[in-house]
Every structure is written in C-alpha cells, then in structure tokens.
Amino acid sequence: MGVETEADRLFMINTTDFGTTATYTLVAGGVSSVVGIFDNEYFESDANTNVGFVSTQPRFVCTSASLPSTAGYNDTVVVNSATYKVRVIQADGTGMTTLILEKQ
Amino acid sequence: MSHLRKQIRDRIIANVSNLTSTGSRVYQTRLYPVASVSLPTLLVYTVSETSEPETMSRPRKIIRRVDFALEGMVNGTSGLDDSLDAIAKDVEEAILADPTCNALAKDTVLTGTEIDYNASGEQPVGSVKMTFQVTYRTTETESESPA
C-alpha cells in the first residue's frame, strides 16, 4: 500500500503534464474515460532468428482506482486515435496499474 | 565465377523471391533487426557446411553438405500459426521443386523446422526457421563448378 493518496497519484499523471485521456471499453460493455500516461517506446526483441525485430511497446499507466472494477483481458483502449486490446493488467500493489496493450 | 556455394544460395534466393506469403521481402544474410512494419519477411542465411573427400587421387572430389536457414517472420493479432504454416508451405514447395538448384547440386532436403512466438511488441510476432541441407560436389582445386 502506497503512502500517497489517490489524488496524489492522479496529480502525477494529470493531462496538463504527461497524462492523456483514453477511452476504455469493457468486453461486457460499458465505456469510461481513464487518465494515464501512454508509453510506446521502440525496442528490439528476439524471435529465435538470426536477427531480431524492432517494434514499439505500447503501455498505459493509470491509477488502479480509475479502471473499471471488471477490467480484464480483451478490453479495448483507444488512445491518441489508435485502438488497442488489453492483454495484461499489472497492478503494482501501490495504487498504480500498467496495461500491456496490443495494437489492432 | 564465384564459389559454388554462393551460386546455390543465389539460386535458392531466386526460388523464394515473390512467394505469396512473403512477397519481395526476402533478405540475404540480414544483420540488422527487422521492423514490425516490414513483416512478413523471409531471411536467408548460410549456416554451416561439412565436407569430405570422395576420391583418392588428386585433385580429389569433395562432397559438401551445406545448411541454409530460411527464416520467415510474421506479425498479427490472430492466426499466427496459420500464417507461419503458409510461409513454410510456400518455402518448402519452392525449394524442393528445384532440389538440384538448377543442376548445381546433387540434392536438397529439409532437415528441420523450428517455430517460435514473441508477444513483447505492439503485436505478437511469430517465426518459422527451416533448415535445408544441400549436397553438392566440387574438386578440391576448383570450387566454382559442380564435379
């Protein structure tokens, strides 16, 4: 459990600085807006071939409380006009969650 | 003329260029990583070669067995295994329809296939690595022509 409050966490990811607003759609239905930080860095990975491949690695970091309580695999996130599917939800136990995304 | 191994490799690359599954995205001995936007693609490498004399008198005839790795890569949000099998089908049929590499070699066989998946990028990537062993023969004093 973190020592900061939800307001503290939301302040760190506010849209005035590095945060952006994503549209989060549950598989079962239901749409909400979630504020977080979208990362999409380039990286190189191994494909069991002589050379690897380079790709971006889309991640969305938000407060755990801002996600729908039933958020899960295959939900849809639209951020910066691009559509992603949620593949992994990583709650860090201190109030922040990272969504591992797959570009559609 | 160039080494017979190069002539065989060139023939193999020609045979797998413009396949339905990988198109013209065929790279010989590529050393830099492939961008996900460039997939599907096919990579061709010379991996290793064994050789041994086949005759006693000089110049001896040398029987050689060279392994070529043909590596298909594809990305997508579904059906990766189907896409990899489509690449394997295209490559196997193209290579084994010309087992002598236009009379440069004695024979070509598929000796192994490895399949792998990676989901760490924006879309899952799959790879299929096929190893083809080409048997050819030269004399020890002339490596440019089949013997």
PDB file of N, CA and C in Angstrom, chain A residues 40 43-59 87 101-104, chain B residues 30-36 43 45 71 73 77 114 116 118 120-125 127 129:
ATOM      1  N   ASN A  40       5.089   4.324 -25.630  1.00  0.00           N
ATOM      2  CA  ASN A  40       5.131   3.492 -26.835  1.00  0.00           C
ATOM      3  C   ASN A  40       6.564   3.472 -27.371  1.00  0.00           C
ATOM      4  N   PHE A  43      11.836  -0.843 -29.140  1.00  0.00           N
ATOM      5  CA  PHE A  43      12.736  -1.797 -28.511  1.00  0.00           C
ATOM      6  C   PHE A  43      13.042  -2.893 -29.523  1.00  0.00           C
ATOM      7  N   GLU A  44      14.085  -3.668 -29.243  1.00  0.00           N
ATOM      8  CA  GLU A  44      14.449  -4.800 -30.100  1.00  0.00           C
ATOM      9  C   GLU A  44      14.225  -6.076 -29.317  1.00  0.00           C
ATOM     10  N   SER A  45      13.662  -7.068 -29.983  1.00  0.00           N
ATOM     11  CA  SER A  45      13.389  -8.316 -29.299  1.00  0.00           C
ATOM     12  C   SER A  45      13.823  -9.497 -30.152  1.00  0.00           C
ATOM     13  N   ASP A  46      13.962 -10.631 -29.503  1.00  0.00           N
ATOM     14  CA  ASP A  46      14.436 -11.850 -30.155  1.00  0.00           C
ATOM     15  C   ASP A  46      13.249 -12.639 -30.701  1.00  0.00           C
ATOM     16  N   ALA A  47      13.417 -13.196 -31.891  1.00  0.00           N
ATOM     17  CA  ALA A  47      12.357 -14.018 -32.484  1.00  0.00           C
ATOM     18  C   ALA A  47      12.885 -15.409 -32.816  1.00  0.00           C
ATOM     19  N   ASN A  48      13.937 -15.838 -32.147  1.00  0.00           N
ATOM     20  CA  ASN A  48      14.572 -17.132 -32.429  1.00  0.00           C
ATOM     21  C   ASN A  48      15.042 -17.202 -33.870  1.00  0.00           C
ATOM     22  N   THR A  49      15.458 -16.054 -34.378  1.00  0.00           N
ATOM     23  CA  THR A  49      16.009 -15.986 -35.724  1.00  0.00           C
ATOM     24  C   THR A  49      17.397 -15.364 -35.623  1.00  0.00           C
ATOM     25  N   ASN A  50      18.120 -15.317 -36.753  1.00  0.00           N
ATOM     26  CA  ASN A  50      19.468 -14.753 -36.710  1.00  0.00           C
ATOM     27  C   ASN A  50      19.460 -13.279 -36.327  1.00  0.00           C
ATOM     28  N   VAL A  51      18.421 -12.573 -36.700  1.00  0.00           N
ATOM     29  CA  VAL A  51      18.264 -11.191 -36.237  1.00  0.00           C
ATOM     30  C   VAL A  51      16.905 -11.061 -35.559  1.00  0.00           C
ATOM     31  N   GLY A  52      16.788 -10.074 -34.708  1.00  0.00           N
ATOM     32  CA  GLY A  52      15.525  -9.859 -34.011  1.00  0.00           C
ATOM     33  C   GLY A  52      14.621  -8.934 -34.811  1.00  0.00           C
ATOM     34  N   PHE A  53      13.636  -8.402 -34.140  1.00  0.00           N
ATOM     35  CA  PHE A  53      12.745  -7.438 -34.773  1.00  0.00           C
ATOM     36  C   PHE A  53      12.628  -6.227 -33.861  1.00  0.00           C
ATOM     37  N   VAL A  54      12.329  -5.098 -34.475  1.00  0.00           N
ATOM     38  CA  VAL A  54      12.105  -3.885 -33.699  1.00  0.00           C
ATOM     39  C   VAL A  54      10.637  -3.512 -33.796  1.00  0.00           C
ATOM     40  N   SER A  55      10.115  -3.070 -32.685  1.00  0.00           N
ATOM     41  CA  SER A  55       8.708  -2.742 -32.628  1.00  0.00           C
ATOM     42  C   SER A  55       8.518  -1.731 -31.512  1.00  0.00           C
ATOM     43  N   THR A  56       7.340  -1.172 -31.461  1.00  0.00           N
ATOM     44  CA  THR A  56       7.024  -0.348 -30.304  1.00  0.00           C
ATOM     45  C   THR A  56       6.374  -1.228 -29.241  1.00  0.00           C
ATOM     46  N   GLN A  57       6.320  -0.708 -28.038  1.00  0.00           N
ATOM     47  CA  GLN A  57       5.832  -1.478 -26.894  1.00  0.00           C
ATOM     48  C   GLN A  57       4.782  -0.636 -26.162  1.00  0.00           C
ATOM     49  N   PRO A  58       3.528  -0.679 -26.617  1.00  0.00           N
ATOM     50  CA  PRO A  58       2.519   0.208 -26.031  1.00  0.00           C
ATOM     51  C   PRO A  58       2.121  -0.185 -24.605  1.00  0.00           C
ATOM     52  N   ARG A  59       2.185   0.792 -23.726  1.00  0.00           N
ATOM     53  CA  ARG A  59       1.825   0.607 -22.313  1.00  0.00           C
ATOM     54  C   ARG A  59       0.994   1.813 -21.866  1.00  0.00           C
ATOM     55  N   ARG A  87      -4.015  -6.789 -23.005  1.00  0.00           N
ATOM     56  CA  ARG A  87      -3.528  -8.168 -22.958  1.00  0.00           C
ATOM     57  C   ARG A  87      -3.096  -8.591 -21.558  1.00  0.00           C
ATOM     58  N   LEU A 101      -0.608  -3.458 -23.843  1.00  0.00           N
ATOM     59  CA  LEU A 101      -1.560  -3.307 -24.937  1.00  0.00           C
ATOM     60  C   LEU A 101      -1.084  -3.976 -26.227  1.00  0.00           C
ATOM     61  N   GLU A 102      -2.056  -4.364 -27.036  1.00  0.00           N
ATOM     62  CA  GLU A 102      -1.775  -4.932 -28.359  1.00  0.00           C
ATOM     63  C   GLU A 102      -2.477  -4.073 -29.402  1.00  0.00           C
ATOM     64  N   LYS A 103      -1.703  -3.573 -30.352  1.00  0.00           N
ATOM     65  CA  LYS A 103      -2.271  -2.687 -31.362  1.00  0.00           C
ATOM     66  C   LYS A 103      -3.190  -3.452 -32.313  1.00  0.00           C
ATOM     67  N   GLN A 104      -4.329  -2.860 -32.624  1.00  0.00           N
ATOM     68  CA  GLN A 104      -5.286  -3.513 -33.539  1.00  0.00           C
ATOM     69  C   GLN A 104      -5.206  -2.932 -34.942  1.00  0.00           C
TER      70      GLN A 104
ATOM     71  N   ARG B  30      20.782 -10.885 -43.630  1.00  0.00           N
ATOM     72  CA  ARG B  30      20.468  -9.610 -42.984  1.00  0.00           C
ATOM     73  C   ARG B  30      21.003  -9.633 -41.557  1.00  0.00           C
ATOM     74  N   LEU B  31      21.672  -8.541 -41.167  1.00  0.00           N
ATOM     75  CA  LEU B  31      22.283  -8.472 -39.840  1.00  0.00           C
ATOM     76  C   LEU B  31      21.602  -7.467 -38.935  1.00  0.00           C
ATOM     77  N   TYR B  32      20.727  -6.673 -39.491  1.00  0.00           N
ATOM     78  CA  TYR B  32      20.038  -5.685 -38.676  1.00  0.00           C
ATOM     79  C   TYR B  32      18.608  -6.141 -38.409  1.00  0.00           C
ATOM     80  N   PRO B  33      18.052  -5.765 -37.275  1.00  0.00           N
ATOM     81  CA  PRO B  33      16.705  -6.233 -36.947  1.00  0.00           C
ATOM     82  C   PRO B  33      15.662  -5.756 -37.946  1.00  0.00           C
ATOM     83  N   VAL B  34      14.591  -6.507 -38.027  1.00  0.00           N
ATOM     84  CA  VAL B  34      13.516  -6.219 -38.968  1.00  0.00           C
ATOM     85  C   VAL B  34      12.436  -5.408 -38.246  1.00  0.00           C
ATOM     86  N   ALA B  35      11.998  -4.333 -38.860  1.00  0.00           N
ATOM     87  CA  ALA B  35      10.924  -3.544 -38.257  1.00  0.00           C
ATOM     88  C   ALA B  35       9.592  -4.277 -38.410  1.00  0.00           C
ATOM     89  N   SER B  36       8.764  -4.168 -37.391  1.00  0.00           N
ATOM     90  CA  SER B  36       7.493  -4.893 -37.427  1.00  0.00           C
ATOM     91  C   SER B  36       6.630  -4.467 -38.604  1.00  0.00           C
ATOM     92  N   LEU B  43      14.149 -14.395 -44.340  1.00  0.00           N
ATOM     93  CA  LEU B  43      15.583 -14.178 -44.199  1.00  0.00           C
ATOM     94  C   LEU B  43      16.318 -15.454 -44.598  1.00  0.00           C
ATOM     95  N   TYR B  45      20.093 -17.419 -44.683  1.00  0.00           N
ATOM     96  CA  TYR B  45      21.456 -17.451 -44.148  1.00  0.00           C
ATOM     97  C   TYR B  45      22.149 -18.754 -44.521  1.00  0.00           C
ATOM     98  N   GLU B  71      14.310 -18.217 -42.718  1.00  0.00           N
ATOM     99  CA  GLU B  71      13.557 -17.807 -41.539  1.00  0.00           C
ATOM    100  C   GLU B  71      12.415 -16.868 -41.935  1.00  0.00           C
ATOM    101  N   MET B  73       9.216 -14.552 -40.833  1.00  0.00           N
ATOM    102  CA  MET B  73       8.700 -13.816 -39.673  1.00  0.00           C
ATOM    103  C   MET B  73       7.398 -13.140 -40.081  1.00  0.00           C
ATOM    104  N   THR B  77      -2.579 -10.076 -35.018  1.00  0.00           N
ATOM    105  CA  THR B  77      -3.324 -10.201 -33.769  1.00  0.00           C
ATOM    106  C   THR B  77      -4.019 -11.549 -33.641  1.00  0.00           C
ATOM    107  N   GLU B 114      11.818 -25.029 -36.900  1.00  0.00           N
ATOM    108  CA  GLU B 114      11.592 -24.516 -35.539  1.00  0.00           C
ATOM    109  C   GLU B 114      10.592 -23.365 -35.622  1.00  0.00           C
ATOM    110  N   ASP B 116       8.569 -20.286 -33.312  1.00  0.00           N
ATOM    111  CA  ASP B 116       8.701 -19.529 -32.076  1.00  0.00           C
ATOM    112  C   ASP B 116       7.734 -18.337 -32.094  1.00  0.00           C
ATOM    113  N   ASN B 118       6.614 -14.487 -30.006  1.00  0.00           N
ATOM    114  CA  ASN B 118       7.051 -13.434 -29.096  1.00  0.00           C
ATOM    115  C   ASN B 118       5.949 -12.375 -29.037  1.00  0.00           C
ATOM    116  N   SER B 120       6.060  -9.471 -27.040  1.00  0.00           N
ATOM    117  CA  SER B 120       6.517  -8.324 -26.263  1.00  0.00           C
ATOM    118  C   SER B 120       6.366  -7.000 -27.011  1.00  0.00           C
ATOM    119  N   GLY B 121       5.975  -7.037 -28.273  1.00  0.00           N
ATOM    120  CA  GLY B 121       5.826  -5.801 -29.027  1.00  0.00           C
ATOM    121  C   GLY B 121       4.387  -5.374 -29.163  1.00  0.00           C
ATOM    122  N   GLU B 122       4.146  -4.425 -30.082  1.00  0.00           N
ATOM    123  CA  GLU B 122       2.792  -3.898 -30.242  1.00  0.00           C
ATOM    124  C   GLU B 122       1.842  -4.946 -30.794  1.00  0.00           C
ATOM    125  N   GLN B 123       2.403  -5.931 -31.519  1.00  0.00           N
ATOM    126  CA  GLN B 123       1.615  -7.084 -31.972  1.00  0.00           C
ATOM    127  C   GLN B 123       2.482  -8.329 -31.830  1.00  0.00           C
ATOM    128  N   PRO B 124       1.867  -9.484 -31.570  1.00  0.00           N
ATOM    129  CA  PRO B 124       2.653 -10.716 -31.484  1.00  0.00           C
ATOM    130  C   PRO B 124       3.396 -10.994 -32.796  1.00  0.00           C
ATOM    131  N   VAL B 125       4.599 -11.540 -32.658  1.00  0.00           N
ATOM    132  CA  VAL B 125       5.429 -11.902 -33.806  1.00  0.00           C
ATOM    133  C   VAL B 125       5.711 -13.392 -33.736  1.00  0.00           C
ATOM    134  N   SER B 127       7.824 -16.740 -35.738  1.00  0.00           N
ATOM    135  CA  SER B 127       8.894 -17.054 -36.680  1.00  0.00           C
ATOM    136  C   SER B 127       8.901 -18.542 -36.970  1.00  0.00           C
ATOM    137  N   LYS B 129      11.721 -21.181 -38.639  1.00  0.00           N
ATOM    138  CA  LYS B 129      13.073 -21.346 -39.162  1.00  0.00           C
ATOM    139  C   LYS B 129      13.187 -22.738 -39.780  1.00  0.00           C
TER     140      LYS B 129
END
